[in-house]
Short mmCIF file of N, CA and C in Angstrom, two decimals:
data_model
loop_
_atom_site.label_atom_id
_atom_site.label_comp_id
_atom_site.label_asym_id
_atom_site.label_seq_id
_atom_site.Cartn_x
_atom_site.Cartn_y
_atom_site.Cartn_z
N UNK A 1 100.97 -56.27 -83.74
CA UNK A 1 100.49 -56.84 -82.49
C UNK A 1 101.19 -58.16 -82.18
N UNK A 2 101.39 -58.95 -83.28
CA UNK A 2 102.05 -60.35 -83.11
C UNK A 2 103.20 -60.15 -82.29
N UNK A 3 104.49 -58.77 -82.74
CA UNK A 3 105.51 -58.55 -82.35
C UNK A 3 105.59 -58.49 -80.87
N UNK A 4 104.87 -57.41 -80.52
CA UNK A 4 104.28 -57.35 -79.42
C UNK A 4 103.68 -58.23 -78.14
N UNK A 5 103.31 -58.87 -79.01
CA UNK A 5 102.83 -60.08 -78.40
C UNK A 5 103.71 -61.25 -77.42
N UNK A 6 104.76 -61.68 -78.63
CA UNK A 6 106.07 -62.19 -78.72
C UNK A 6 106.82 -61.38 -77.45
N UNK A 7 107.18 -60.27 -77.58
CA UNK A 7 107.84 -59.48 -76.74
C UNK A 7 107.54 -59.85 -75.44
N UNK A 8 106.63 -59.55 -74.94
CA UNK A 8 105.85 -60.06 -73.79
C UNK A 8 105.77 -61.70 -73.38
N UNK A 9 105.87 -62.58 -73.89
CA UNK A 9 105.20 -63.92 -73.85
C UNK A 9 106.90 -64.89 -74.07
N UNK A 10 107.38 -64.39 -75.35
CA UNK A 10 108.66 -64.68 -75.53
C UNK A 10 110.05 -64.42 -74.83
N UNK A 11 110.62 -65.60 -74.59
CA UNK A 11 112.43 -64.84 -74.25
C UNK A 11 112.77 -64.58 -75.61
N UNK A 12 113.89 -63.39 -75.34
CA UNK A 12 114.41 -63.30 -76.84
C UNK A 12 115.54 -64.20 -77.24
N UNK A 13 115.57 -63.96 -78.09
CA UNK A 13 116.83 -65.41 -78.70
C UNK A 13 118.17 -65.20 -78.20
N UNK A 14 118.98 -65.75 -77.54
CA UNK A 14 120.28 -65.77 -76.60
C UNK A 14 121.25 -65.07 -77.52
N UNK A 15 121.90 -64.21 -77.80
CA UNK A 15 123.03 -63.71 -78.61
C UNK A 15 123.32 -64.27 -79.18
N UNK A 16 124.55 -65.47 -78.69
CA UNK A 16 125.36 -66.37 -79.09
C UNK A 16 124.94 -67.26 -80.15
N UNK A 17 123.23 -67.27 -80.65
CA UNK A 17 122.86 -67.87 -81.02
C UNK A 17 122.51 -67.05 -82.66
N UNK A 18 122.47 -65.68 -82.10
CA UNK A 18 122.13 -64.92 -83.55
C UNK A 18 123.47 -64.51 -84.19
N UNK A 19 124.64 -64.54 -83.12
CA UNK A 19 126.20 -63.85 -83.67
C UNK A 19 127.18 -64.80 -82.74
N UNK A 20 127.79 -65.98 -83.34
CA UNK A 20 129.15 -66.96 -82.54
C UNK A 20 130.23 -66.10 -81.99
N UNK A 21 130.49 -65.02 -82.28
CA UNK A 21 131.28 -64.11 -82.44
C UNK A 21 130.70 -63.06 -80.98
N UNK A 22 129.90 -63.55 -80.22
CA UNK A 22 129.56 -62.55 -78.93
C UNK A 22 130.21 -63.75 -77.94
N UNK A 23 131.00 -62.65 -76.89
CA UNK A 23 131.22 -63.65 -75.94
C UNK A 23 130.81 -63.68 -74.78
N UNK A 24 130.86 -64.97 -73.90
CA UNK A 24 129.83 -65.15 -73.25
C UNK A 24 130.10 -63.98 -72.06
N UNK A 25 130.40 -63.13 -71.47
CA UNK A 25 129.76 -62.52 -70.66
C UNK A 25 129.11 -61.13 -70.85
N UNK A 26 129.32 -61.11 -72.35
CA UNK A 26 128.50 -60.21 -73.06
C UNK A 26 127.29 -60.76 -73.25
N UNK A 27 127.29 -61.71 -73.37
CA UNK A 27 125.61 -62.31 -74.06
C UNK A 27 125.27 -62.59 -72.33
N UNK A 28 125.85 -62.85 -71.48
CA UNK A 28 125.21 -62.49 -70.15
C UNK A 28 124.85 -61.56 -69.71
N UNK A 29 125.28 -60.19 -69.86
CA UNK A 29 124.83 -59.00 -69.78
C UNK A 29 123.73 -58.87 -70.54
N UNK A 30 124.12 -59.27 -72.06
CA UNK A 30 122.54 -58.42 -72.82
C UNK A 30 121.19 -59.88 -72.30
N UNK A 31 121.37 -60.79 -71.88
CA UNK A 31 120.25 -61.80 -71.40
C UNK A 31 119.88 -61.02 -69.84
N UNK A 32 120.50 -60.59 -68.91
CA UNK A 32 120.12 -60.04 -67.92
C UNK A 32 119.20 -58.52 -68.11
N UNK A 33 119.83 -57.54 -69.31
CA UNK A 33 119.33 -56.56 -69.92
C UNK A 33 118.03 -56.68 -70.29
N UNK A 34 117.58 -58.08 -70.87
CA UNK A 34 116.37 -57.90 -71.42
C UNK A 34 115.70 -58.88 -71.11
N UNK A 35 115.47 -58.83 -69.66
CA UNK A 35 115.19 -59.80 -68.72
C UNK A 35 113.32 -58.88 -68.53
N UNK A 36 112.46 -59.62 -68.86
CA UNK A 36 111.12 -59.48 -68.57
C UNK A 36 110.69 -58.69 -66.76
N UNK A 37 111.36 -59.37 -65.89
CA UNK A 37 111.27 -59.03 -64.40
C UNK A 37 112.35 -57.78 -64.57
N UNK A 38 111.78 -56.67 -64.16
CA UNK A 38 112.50 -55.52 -63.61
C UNK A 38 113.63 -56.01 -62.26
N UNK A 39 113.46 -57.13 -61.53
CA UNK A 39 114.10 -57.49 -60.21
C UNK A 39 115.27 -57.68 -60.69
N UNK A 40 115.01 -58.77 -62.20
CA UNK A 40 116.47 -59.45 -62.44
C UNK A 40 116.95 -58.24 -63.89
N UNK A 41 117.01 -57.19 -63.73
CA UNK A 41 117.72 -56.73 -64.86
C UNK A 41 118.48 -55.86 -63.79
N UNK A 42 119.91 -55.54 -64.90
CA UNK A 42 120.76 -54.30 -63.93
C UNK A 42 119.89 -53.42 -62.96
N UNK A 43 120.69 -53.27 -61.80
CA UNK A 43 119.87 -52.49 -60.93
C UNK A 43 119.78 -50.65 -61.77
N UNK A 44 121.02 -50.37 -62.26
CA UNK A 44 121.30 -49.08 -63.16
C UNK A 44 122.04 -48.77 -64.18
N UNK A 45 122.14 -48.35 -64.82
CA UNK A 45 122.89 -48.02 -66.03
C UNK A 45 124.38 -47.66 -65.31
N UNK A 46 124.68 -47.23 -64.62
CA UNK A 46 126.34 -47.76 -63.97
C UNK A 46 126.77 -49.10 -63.24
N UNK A 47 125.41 -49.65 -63.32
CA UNK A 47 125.92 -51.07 -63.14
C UNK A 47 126.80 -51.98 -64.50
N UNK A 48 125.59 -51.80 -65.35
CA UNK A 48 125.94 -51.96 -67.16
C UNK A 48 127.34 -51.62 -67.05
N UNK A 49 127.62 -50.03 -67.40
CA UNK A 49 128.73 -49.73 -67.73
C UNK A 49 129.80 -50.34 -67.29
N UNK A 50 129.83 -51.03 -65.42
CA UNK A 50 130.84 -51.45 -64.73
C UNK A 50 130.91 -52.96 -65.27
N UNK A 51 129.80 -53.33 -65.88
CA UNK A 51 129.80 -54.98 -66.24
C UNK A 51 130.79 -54.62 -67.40
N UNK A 52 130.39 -53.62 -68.42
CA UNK A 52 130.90 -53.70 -69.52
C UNK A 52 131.88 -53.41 -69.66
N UNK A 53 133.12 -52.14 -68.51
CA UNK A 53 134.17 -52.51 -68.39
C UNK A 53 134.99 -53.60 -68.26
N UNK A 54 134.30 -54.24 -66.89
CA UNK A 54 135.40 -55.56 -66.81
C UNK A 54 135.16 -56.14 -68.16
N UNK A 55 134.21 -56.40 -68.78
CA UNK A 55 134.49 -57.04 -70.16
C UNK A 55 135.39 -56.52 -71.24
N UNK A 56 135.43 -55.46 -71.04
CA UNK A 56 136.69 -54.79 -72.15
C UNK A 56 138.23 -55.21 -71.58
N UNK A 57 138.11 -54.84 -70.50
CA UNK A 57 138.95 -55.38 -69.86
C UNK A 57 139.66 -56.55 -70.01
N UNK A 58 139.17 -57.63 -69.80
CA UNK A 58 139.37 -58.95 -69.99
C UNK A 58 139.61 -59.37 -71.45
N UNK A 59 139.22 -58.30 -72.77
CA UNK A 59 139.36 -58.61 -73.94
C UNK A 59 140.62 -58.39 -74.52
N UNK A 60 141.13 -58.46 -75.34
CA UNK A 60 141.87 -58.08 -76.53
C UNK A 60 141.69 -57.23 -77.01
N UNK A 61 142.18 -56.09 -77.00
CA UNK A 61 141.72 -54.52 -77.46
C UNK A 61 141.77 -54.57 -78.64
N UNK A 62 142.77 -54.61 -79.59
CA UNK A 62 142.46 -54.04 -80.80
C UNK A 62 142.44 -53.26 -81.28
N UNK A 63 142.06 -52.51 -80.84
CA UNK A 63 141.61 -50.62 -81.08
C UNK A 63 142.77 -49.78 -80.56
N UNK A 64 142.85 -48.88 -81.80
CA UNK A 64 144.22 -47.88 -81.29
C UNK A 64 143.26 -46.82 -79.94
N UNK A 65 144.16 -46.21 -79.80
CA UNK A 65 143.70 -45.58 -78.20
C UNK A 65 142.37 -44.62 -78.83
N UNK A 66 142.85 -44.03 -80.01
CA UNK A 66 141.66 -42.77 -80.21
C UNK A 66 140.17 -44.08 -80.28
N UNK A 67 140.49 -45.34 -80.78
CA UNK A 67 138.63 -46.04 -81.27
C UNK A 67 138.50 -46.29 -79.81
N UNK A 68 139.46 -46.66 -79.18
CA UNK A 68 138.95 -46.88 -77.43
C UNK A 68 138.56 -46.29 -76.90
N UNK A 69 139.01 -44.93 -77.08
CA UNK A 69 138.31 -43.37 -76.28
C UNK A 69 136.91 -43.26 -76.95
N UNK A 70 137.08 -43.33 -78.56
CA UNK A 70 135.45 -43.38 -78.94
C UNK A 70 134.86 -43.96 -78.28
N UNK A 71 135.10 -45.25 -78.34
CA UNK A 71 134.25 -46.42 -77.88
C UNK A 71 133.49 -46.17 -76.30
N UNK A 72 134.38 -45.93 -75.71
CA UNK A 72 134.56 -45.29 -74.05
C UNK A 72 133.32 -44.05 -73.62
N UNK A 73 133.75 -43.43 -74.64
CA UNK A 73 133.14 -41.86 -74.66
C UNK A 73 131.60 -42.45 -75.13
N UNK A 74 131.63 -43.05 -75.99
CA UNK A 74 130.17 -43.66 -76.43
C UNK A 74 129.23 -44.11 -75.39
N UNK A 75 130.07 -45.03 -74.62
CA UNK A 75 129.34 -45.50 -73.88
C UNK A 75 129.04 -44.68 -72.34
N UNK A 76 129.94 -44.00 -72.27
CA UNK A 76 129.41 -43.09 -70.98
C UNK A 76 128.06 -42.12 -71.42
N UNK A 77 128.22 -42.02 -72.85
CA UNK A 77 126.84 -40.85 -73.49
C UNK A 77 125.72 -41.67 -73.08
N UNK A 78 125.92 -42.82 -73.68
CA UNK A 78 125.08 -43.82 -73.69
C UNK A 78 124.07 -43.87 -72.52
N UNK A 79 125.05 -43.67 -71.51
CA UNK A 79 124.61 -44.38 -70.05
C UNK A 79 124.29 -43.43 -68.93
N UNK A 80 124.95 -42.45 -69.67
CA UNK A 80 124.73 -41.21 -68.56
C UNK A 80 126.21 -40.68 -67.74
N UNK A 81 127.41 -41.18 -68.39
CA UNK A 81 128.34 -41.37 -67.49
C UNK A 81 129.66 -40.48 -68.09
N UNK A 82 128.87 -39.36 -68.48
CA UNK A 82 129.90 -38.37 -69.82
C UNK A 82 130.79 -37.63 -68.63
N UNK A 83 132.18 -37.49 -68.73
CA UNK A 83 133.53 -36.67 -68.28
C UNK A 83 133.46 -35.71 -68.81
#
């Protein structure tokens, strides 16, 4: 019940603050995500996805093409957004 409680009553703790290593318009996405008011969270799960492109986007890949396609493919399952 405490948890619960918390959930409701509490913001949750800002990303950046549990992992230095998130960057900030990721930890803007997941703070809008788990935003208490239904008004201020993504309007839809292809909104997400389009936030979370431009963020890949803007990153440093890293990933040979097949972990990108995982990664990619993951997240369209994820979201509803499967090819």
């Amino acid at each position: 019940t405490e948890l619960l409680r918390n959930t409701q009553k509490e913001d949750p703790v800002p990303a950046q603050k549990l992992n230095t290593d998130v960057n900030y318009p990721l930890a803007q996405l997941l703070e809008k995500i788990l935003q208490k008011s239904p008004r201020r969270r993504p309007a839809s799960c292809e909104d997400v996805v389009r936030v979370i492109d431009c963020i890949r986007q803007g990153l440093p890949s890293g990933l040979t093409s097949e972990e990108d396609s995982g990664l990619r493919g993951f997240l369209r399952r994820a979201f509803g957004r499967e090819k």
